[in-house]
mmCIF file of C-alpha atoms in Angstrom:
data_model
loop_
_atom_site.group_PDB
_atom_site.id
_atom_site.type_symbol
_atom_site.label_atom_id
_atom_site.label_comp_id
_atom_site.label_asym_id
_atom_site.label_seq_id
_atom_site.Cartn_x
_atom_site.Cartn_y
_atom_site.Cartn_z
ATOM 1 C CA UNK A 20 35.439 51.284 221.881
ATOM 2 C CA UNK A 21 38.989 51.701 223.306
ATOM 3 C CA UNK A 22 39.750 54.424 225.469
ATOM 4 C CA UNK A 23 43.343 56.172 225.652
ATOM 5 C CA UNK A 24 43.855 58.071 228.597
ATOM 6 C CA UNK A 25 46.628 61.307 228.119
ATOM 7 C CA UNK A 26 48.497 62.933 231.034
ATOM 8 C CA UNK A 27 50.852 65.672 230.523
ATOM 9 C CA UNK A 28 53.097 65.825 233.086
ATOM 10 C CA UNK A 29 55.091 69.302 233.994
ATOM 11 C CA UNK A 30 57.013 70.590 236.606
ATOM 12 C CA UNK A 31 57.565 73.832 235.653
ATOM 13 C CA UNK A 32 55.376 76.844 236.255
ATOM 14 C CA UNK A 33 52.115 77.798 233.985
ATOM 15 C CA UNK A 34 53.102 79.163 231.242
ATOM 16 C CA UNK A 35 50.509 82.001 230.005
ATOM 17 C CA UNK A 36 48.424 81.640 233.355
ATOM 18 C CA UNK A 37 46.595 85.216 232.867
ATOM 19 C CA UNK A 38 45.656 84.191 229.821
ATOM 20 C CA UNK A 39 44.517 80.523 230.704
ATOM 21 C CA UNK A 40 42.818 82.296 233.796
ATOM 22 C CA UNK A 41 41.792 84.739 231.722
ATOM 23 C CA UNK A 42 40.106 82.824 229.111
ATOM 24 C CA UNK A 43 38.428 80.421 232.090
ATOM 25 C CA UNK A 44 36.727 82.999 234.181
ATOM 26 C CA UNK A 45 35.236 85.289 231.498
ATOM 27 C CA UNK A 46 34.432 88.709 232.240
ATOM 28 C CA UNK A 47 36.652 88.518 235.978
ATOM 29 C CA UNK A 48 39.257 91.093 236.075
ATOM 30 C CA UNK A 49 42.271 89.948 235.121
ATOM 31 C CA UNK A 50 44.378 89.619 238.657
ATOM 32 C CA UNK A 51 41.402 88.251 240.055
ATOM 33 C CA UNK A 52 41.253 85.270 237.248
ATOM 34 C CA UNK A 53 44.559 84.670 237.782
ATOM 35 C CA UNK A 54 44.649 84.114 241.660
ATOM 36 C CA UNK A 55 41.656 81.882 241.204
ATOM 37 C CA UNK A 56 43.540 79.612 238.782
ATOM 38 C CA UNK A 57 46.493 79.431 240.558
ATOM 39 C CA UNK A 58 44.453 78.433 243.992
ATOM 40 C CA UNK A 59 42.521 75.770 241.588
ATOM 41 C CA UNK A 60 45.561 74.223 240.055
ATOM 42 C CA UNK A 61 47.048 73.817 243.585
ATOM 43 C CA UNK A 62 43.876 72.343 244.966
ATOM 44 C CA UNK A 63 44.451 69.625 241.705
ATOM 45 C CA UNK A 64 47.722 69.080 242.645
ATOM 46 C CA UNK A 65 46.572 67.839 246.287
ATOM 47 C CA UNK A 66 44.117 65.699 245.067
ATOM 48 C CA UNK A 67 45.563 64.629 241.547
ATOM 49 C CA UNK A 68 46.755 61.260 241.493
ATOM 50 C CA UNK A 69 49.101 59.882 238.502
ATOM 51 C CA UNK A 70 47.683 57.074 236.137
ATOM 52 C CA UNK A 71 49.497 54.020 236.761
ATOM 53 C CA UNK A 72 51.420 55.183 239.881
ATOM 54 C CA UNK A 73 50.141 52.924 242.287
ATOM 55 C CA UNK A 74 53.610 50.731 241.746
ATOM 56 C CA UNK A 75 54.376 47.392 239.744
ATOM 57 C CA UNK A 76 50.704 46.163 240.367
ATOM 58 C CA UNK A 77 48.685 48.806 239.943
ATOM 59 C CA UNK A 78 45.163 47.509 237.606
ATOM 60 C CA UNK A 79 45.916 50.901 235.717
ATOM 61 C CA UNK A 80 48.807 49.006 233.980
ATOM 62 C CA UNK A 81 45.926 47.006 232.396
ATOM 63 C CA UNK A 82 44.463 50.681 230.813
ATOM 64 C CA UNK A 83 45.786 52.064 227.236
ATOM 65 C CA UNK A 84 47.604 56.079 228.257
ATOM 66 C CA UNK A 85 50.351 58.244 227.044
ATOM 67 C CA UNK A 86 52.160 59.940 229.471
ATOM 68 C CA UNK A 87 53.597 63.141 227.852
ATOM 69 C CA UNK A 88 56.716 64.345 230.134
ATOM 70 C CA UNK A 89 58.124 68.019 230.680
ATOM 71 C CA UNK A 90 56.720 69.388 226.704
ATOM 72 C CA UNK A 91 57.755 65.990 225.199
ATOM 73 C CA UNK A 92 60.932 65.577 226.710
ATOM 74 C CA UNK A 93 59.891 61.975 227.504
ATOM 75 C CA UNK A 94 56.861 60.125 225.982
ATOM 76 C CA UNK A 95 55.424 56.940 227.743
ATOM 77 C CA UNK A 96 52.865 54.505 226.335
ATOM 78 C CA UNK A 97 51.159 51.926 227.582
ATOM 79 C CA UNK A 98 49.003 49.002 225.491
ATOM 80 C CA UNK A 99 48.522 51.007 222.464
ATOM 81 C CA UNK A 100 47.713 48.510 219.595
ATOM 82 C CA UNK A 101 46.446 48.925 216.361
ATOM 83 C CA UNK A 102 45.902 51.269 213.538
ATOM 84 C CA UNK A 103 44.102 53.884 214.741
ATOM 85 C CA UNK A 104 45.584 54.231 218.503
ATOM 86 C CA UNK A 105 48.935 54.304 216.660
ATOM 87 C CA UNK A 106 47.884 57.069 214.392
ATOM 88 C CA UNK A 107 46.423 58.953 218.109
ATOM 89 C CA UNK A 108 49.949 58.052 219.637
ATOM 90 C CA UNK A 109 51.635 59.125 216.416
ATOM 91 C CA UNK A 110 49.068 62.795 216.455
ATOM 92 C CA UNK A 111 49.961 63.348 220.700
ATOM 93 C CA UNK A 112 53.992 62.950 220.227
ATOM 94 C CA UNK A 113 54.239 65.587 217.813
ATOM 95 C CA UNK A 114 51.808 68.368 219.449
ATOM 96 C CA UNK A 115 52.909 67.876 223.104
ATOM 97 C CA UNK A 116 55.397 70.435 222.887
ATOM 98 C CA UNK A 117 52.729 73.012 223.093
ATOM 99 C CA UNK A 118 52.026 75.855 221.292
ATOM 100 C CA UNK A 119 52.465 78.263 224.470
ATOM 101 C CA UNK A 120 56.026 77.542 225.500
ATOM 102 C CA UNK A 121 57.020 78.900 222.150
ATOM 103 C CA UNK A 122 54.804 81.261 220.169
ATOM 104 C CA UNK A 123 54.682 79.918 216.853
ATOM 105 C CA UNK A 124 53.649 81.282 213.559
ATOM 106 C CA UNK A 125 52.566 80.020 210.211
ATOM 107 C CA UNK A 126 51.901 81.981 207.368
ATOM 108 C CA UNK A 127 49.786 80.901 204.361
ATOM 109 C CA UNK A 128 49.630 82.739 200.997
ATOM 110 C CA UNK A 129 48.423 81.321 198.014
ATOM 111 C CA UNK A 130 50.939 81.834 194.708
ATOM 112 C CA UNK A 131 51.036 85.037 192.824
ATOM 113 C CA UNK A 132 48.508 85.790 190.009
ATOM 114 C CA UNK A 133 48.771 82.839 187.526
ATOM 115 C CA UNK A 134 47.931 83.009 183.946
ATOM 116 C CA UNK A 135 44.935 80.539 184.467
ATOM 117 C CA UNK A 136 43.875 83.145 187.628
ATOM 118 C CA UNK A 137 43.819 86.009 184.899
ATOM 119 C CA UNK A 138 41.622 83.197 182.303
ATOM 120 C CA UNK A 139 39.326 82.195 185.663
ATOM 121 C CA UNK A 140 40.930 78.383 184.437
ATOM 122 C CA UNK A 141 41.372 76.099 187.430
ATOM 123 C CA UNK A 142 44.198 73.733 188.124
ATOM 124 C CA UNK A 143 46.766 73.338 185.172
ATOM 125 C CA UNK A 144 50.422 74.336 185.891
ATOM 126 C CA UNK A 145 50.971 77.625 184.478
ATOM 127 C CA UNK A 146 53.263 80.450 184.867
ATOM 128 C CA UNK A 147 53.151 83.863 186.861
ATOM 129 C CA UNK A 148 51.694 87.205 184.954
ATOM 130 C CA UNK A 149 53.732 90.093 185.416
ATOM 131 C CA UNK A 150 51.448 91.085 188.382
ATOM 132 C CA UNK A 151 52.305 87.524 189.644
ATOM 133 C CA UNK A 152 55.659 88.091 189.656
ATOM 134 C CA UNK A 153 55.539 91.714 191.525
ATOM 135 C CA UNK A 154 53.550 89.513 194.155
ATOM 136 C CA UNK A 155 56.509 86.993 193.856
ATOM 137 C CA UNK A 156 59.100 90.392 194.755
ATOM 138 C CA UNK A 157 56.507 91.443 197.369
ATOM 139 C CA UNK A 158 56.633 88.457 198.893
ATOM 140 C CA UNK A 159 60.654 88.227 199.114
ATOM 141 C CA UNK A 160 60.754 91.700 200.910
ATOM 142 C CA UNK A 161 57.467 90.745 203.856
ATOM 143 C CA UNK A 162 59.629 87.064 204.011
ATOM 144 C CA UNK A 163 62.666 89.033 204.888
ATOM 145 C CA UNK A 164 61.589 92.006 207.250
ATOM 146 C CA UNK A 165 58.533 89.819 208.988
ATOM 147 C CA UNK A 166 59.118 86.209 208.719
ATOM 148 C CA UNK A 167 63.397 85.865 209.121
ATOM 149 C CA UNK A 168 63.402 88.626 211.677
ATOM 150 C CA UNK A 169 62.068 89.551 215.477
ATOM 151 C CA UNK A 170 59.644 92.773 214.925
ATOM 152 C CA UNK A 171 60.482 93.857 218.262
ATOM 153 C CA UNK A 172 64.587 92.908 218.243
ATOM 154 C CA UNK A 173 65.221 92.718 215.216
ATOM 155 C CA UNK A 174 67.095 89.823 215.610
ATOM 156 C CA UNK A 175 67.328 87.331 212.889
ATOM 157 C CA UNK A 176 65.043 84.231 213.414
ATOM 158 C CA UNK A 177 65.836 81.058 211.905
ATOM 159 C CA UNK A 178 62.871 80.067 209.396
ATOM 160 C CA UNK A 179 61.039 77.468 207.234
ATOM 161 C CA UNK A 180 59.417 77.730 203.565
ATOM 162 C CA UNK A 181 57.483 75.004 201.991
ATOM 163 C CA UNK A 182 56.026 75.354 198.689
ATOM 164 C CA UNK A 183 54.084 72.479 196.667
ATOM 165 C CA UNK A 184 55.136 71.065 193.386
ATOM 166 C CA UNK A 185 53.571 73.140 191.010
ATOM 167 C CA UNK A 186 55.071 76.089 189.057
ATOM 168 C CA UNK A 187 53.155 78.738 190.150
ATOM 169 C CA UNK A 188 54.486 78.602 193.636
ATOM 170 C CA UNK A 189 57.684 77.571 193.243
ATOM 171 C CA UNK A 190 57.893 80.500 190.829
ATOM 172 C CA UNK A 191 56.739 82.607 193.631
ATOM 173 C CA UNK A 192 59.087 81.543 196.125
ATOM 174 C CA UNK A 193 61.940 81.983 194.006
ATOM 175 C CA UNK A 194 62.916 85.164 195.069
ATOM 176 C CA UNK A 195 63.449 84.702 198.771
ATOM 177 C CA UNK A 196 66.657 84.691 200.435
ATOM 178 C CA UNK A 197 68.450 81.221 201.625
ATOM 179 C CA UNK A 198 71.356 82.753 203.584
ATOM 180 C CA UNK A 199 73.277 80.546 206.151
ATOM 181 C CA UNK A 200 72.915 81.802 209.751
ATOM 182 C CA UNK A 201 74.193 80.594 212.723
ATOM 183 C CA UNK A 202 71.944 79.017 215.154
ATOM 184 C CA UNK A 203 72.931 77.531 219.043
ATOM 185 C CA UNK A 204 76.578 77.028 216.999
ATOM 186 C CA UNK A 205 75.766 75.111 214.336
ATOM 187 C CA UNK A 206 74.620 76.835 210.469
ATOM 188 C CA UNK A 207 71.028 76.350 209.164
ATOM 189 C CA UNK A 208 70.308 77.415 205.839
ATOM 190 C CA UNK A 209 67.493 80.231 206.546
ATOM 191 C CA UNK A 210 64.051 79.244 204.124
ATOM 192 C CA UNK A 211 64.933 76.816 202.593
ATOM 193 C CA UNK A 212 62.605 75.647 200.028
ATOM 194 C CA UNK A 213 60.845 72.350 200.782
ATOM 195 C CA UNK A 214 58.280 71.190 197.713
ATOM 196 C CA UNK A 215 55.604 69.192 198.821
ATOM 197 C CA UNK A 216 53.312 67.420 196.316
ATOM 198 C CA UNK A 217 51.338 67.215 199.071
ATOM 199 C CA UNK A 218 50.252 70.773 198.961
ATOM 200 C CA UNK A 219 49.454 70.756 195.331
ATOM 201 C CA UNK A 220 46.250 72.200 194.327
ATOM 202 C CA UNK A 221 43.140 70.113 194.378
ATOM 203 C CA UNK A 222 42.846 68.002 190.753
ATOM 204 C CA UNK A 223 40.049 68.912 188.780
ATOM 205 C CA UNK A 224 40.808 65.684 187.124
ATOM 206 C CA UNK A 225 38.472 66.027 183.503
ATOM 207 C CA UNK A 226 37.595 69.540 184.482
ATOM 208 C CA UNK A 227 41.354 70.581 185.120
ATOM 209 C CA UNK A 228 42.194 73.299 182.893
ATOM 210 C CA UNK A 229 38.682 74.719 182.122
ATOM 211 C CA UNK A 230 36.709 77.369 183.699
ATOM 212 C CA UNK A 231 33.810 76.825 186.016
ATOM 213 C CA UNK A 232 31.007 78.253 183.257
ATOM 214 C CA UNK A 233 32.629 75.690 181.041
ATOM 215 C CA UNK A 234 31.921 73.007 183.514
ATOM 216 C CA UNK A 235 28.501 73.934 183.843
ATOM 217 C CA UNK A 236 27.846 73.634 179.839
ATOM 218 C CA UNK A 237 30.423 70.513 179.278
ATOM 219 C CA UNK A 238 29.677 68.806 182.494
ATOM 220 C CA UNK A 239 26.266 70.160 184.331
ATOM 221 C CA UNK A 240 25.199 67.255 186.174
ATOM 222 C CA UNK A 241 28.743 67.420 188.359
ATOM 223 C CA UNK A 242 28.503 71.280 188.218
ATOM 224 C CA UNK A 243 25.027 70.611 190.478
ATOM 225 C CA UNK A 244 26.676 67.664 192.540
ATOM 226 C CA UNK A 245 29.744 69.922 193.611
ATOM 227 C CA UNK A 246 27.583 73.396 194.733
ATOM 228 C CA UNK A 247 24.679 70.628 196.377
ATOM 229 C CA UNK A 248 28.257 69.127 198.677
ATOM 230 C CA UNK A 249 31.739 70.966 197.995
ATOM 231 C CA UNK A 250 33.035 68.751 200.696
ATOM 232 C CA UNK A 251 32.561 65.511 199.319
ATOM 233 C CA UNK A 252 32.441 65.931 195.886
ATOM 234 C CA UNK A 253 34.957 64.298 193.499
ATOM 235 C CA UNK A 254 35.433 65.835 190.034
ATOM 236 C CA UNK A 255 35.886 63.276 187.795
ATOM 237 C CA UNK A 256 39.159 61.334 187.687
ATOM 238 C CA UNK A 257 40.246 64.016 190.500
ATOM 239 C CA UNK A 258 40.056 64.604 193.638
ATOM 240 C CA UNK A 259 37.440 66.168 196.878
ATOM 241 C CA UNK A 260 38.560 68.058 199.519
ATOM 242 C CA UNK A 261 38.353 64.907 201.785
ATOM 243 C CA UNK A 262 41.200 63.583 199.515
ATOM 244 C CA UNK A 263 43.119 66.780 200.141
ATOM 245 C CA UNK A 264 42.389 66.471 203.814
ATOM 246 C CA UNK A 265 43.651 62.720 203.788
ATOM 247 C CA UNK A 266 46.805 64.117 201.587
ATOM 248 C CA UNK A 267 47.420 66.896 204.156
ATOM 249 C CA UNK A 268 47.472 64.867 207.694
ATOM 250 C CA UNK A 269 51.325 64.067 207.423
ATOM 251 C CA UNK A 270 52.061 67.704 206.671
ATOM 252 C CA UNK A 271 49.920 68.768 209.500
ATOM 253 C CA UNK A 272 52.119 66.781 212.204
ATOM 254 C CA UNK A 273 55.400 67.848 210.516
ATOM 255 C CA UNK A 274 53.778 71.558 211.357
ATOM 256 C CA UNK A 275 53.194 70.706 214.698
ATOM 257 C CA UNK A 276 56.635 69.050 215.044
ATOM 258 C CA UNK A 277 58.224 72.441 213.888
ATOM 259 C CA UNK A 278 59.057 75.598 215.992
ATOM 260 C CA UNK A 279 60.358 78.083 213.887
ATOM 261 C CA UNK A 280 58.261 80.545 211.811
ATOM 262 C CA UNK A 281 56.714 78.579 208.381
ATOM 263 C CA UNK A 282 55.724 80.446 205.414
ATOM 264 C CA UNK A 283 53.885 78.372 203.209
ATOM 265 C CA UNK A 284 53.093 79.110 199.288
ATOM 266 C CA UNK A 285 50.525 76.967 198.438
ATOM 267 C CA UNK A 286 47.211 76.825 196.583
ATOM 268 C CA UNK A 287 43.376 78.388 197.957
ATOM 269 C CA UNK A 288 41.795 74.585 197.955
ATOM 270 C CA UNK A 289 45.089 73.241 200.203
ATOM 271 C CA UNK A 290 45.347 76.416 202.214
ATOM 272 C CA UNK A 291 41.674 76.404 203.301
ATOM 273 C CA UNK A 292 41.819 73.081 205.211
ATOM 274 C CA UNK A 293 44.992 74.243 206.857
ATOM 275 C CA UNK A 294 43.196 77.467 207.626
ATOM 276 C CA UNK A 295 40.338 75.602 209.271
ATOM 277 C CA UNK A 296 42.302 72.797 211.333
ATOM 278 C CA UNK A 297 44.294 75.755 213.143
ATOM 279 C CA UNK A 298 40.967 77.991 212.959
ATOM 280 C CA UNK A 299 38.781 75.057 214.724
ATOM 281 C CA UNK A 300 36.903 75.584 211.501
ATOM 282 C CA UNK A 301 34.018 72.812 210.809
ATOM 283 C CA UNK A 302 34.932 71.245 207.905
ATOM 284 C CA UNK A 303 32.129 71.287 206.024
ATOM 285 C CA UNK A 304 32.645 74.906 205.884
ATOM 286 C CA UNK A 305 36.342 74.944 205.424
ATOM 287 C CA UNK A 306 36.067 74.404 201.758
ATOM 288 C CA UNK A 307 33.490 77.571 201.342
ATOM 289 C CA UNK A 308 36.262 80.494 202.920
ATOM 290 C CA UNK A 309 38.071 82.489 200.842
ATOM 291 C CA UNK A 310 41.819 83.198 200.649
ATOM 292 C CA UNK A 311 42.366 86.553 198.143
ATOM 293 C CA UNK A 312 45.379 86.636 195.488
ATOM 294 C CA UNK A 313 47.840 89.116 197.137
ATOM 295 C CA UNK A 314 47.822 88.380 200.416
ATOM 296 C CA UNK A 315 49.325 86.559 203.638
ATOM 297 C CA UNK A 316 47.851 85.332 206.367
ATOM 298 C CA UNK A 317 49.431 84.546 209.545
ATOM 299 C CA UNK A 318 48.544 82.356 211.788
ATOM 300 C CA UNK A 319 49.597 82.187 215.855
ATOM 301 C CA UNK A 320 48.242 79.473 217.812
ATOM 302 C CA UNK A 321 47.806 79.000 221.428
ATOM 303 C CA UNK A 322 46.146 77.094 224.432
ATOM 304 C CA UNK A 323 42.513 78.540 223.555
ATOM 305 C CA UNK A 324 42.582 79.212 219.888
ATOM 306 C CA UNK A 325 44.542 81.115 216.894
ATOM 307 C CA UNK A 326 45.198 84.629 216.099
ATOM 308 C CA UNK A 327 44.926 85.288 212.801
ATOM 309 C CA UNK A 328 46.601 88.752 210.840
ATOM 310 C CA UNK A 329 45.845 89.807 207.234
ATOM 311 C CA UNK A 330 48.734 91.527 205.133
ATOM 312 C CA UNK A 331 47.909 93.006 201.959
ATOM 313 C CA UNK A 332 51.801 93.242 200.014
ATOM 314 C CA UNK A 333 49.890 94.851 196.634
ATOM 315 C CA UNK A 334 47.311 96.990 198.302
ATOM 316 C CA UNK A 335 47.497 99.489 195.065
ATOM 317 C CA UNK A 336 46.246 96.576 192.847
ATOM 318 C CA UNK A 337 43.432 94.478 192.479
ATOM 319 C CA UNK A 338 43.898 91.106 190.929
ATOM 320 C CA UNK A 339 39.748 90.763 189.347
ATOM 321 C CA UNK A 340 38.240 87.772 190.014
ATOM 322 C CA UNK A 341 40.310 84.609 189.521
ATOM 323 C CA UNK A 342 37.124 82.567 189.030
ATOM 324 C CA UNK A 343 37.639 81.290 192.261
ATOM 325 C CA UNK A 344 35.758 83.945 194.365
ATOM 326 C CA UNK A 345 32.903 82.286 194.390
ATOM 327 C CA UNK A 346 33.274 78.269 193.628
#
C-alpha cells in the first residue's frame, strides 16, 4: 500500500469562509461559525508544520506528496512512481485550482427528441423530430441569454460546448451561436463545438437499434442479467456503464481543467455518470437516475458539494415516454 500525502499550500485569504464555517458548525449562527473557523485555522497555522520542510535532510524526502502551490500555480512531487500514483498525480494537477475561487458551471442536456426516442428504440444514430428540432431552437436561445452571458451584468462570458459524435446532438447543437469575443486582449471563438466520441451513448451492441420489449422476447436471458445489475452489465458486443465510466475519466479532468461555463449535449447513459461524479452519487445508483427529454441541468460545484438547477425550455410539451423512463 503506498501512501501519497497532498498539501495545498495558499497564502491568500479563505475564500468562501462563511460558507466553509458554515457548513462545519451546523446549526451555529452564521457570524458565530465564522469567527470560530477563522480562530481554528489560525490555531493550524501555529502548529502546522510543512511536509518535507525540515531542509535538505529531512526523512520526509523519503515519503511520496504533492505539494499543490497558490490554486496550482506551482505543483511539486516527490517519489511518485508507477501507474496508478501517476494517474492520482495526473487527477490532483487538474482539480487544484478549486472550484471556489471561480464559481463554475456545467450544464448537461441530453439531445432533442430523436426519431428512435419517439419509436422507444435505443442507440442507433438517427435524426431530430420536428419537436427535436424546436428543442434544438430552445436550446440556442437558454445557450445565449444563460450560458454566454452574466445574469446579474449582463456581461458576455466566454463559454465552452461539447457535444459527442452522434447525430442527434450535433444536430442539436447546431443552432448555437460561435461569435468571436474578445477576452484579456486576445479573440476566443465563444461555444465552439467540440465532438467527443467519448460522450457517445452507451452501445447496445446486438440490442442497438431495438426496443427494450424486443429485448426481452429476442434476448430474455440478458433482459434479466441487466435489471438483476445495470451497473455491470454488458449487452452483447457493447458496452456497461463501467465501460462508459472508464471512457469518461479523460473528459472528467479536461472538466476540471476548464473554468468557463460548459454546456454539454450528450446522451441520458453518458450524462448520468457525469451527474453522479459531481453529485457524490454512488455509482451503483448513478445508472438508475433519470435525465427527461427537454431539459437542462446545471450544475455548480463547490468546497462541500454541487448545486444543481432544473430548466424546462418546452414546458408546453411533453415528449411521452422515450422508452428510457424506466430501463
Amino acid at each position: 500500500l503506498q501512501i501519497i500525502f497532498v498539501e495545498l499550500i495558499n497564502s491568500d485569504t479563505m475564500i468562501h469562509e462563511k460558507e466553509m464555517a458554515d457548513q462545519d458548525v451546523a446549526g451555529a449562527a452564521s457570524l458565530d461559525s465564522a469567527e470560530d473557523y477563522r480562530a481554528r485555522v489560525a490555531h493550524y497555522k501555529r502548529h502546522y508544520e510543512p511536509i518535507a520542510s525540515g531542509g535538505p535532510d529531512d526523512p520526509e524526502h523519503e515519503f511520496s506528496y504533492i505539494k499543490c502551490i497558490e490554486n496550482g500555480k506551482q505543483i511539486i512531487m516527490n517519489k511518485i512512481k508507477g501507474y496508478m500514483p501517476g494517474r492520482v498525480a495526473q487527477f490532483i494537477t487538474n482539480c487544484c485550482h478549486c472550484h471556489w475561487t471561480t464559481k463554475k458551471k456545467l450544464f448537461l442536456t441530453r439531445h432533442g427528441q430523436s426519431e428512435y426516442n419517439a419509436m422507444g428504440r435505443i442507440g442507433g444514430d438517427p435524426d431530430l423530430t420536428e419537436m427535436g428540432e424546436r428543442y434544438a431552437l430552445a436550446l440556442k436561445d437558454f445557450a445565449e441569454s444563460a450560458i454566454c452571458r452574466d445574469l446579474e451584468t449582463g456581461k458576455e462570458l466566454p463559454a465552452r460546448l461539447w457535444t459527442s459524435s452522434l447525430k442527434r446532438t450535433r444536430r442539436t447543437a447546431r443552432h448555437i451561436a460561435n461569435p468571436t469575443i474578445i477576452r484579456d486582449g486576445y479573440p476566443w471563438i465563444q461555444m465552439k463545438p467540440r465532438i467527443w466520441s467519448n460522450l457517445d451513448e452507451i452501445y447496445a451492441g446486438a440490442c442497438d437499434g431495438m426496443t427494450y420489449r424486443e429485448i426481452e422476447e429476442q434476448f430474455a436471458k440478458e433482459a434479466i442479467a441487466r435489471k438483476k445489475d445495470k451497473l455491470t452489465y454488458r449487452y452483447p458486443r457493447g458496452e456497461s456503464y463501467l465501460d462508459v465510466i472508464q471512457r469518461l475519466e479523460p473528459l472528467i479532468q479536461e472538466i476540471e481543467r476548464h473554468r468557463e461555463p460548459l454546456i454539454i449535449v450528450g446522451h441520458q447513459g453518458v450524462l448520468r455518470m457525469i451527474k453522479a461524479y459531481y453529485k457524490g452519487i454512488p455509482r451503483e445508483e448513478a445508472p438508475h437516475q433519470t435525465l427527461k427529454l427537454n431539459h437542462v441541468t446545471e450544475l455548480i460545484p463547490h468546497a462541500y458539494g454541487c448545486d444543481e438547477k432544473l430548466y424546462n425550455l418546452l414546458p408546453d410539451e411533453t415528449p411521452g415516454d422515450d422508452g428510457q423512463t424506466k430501463h
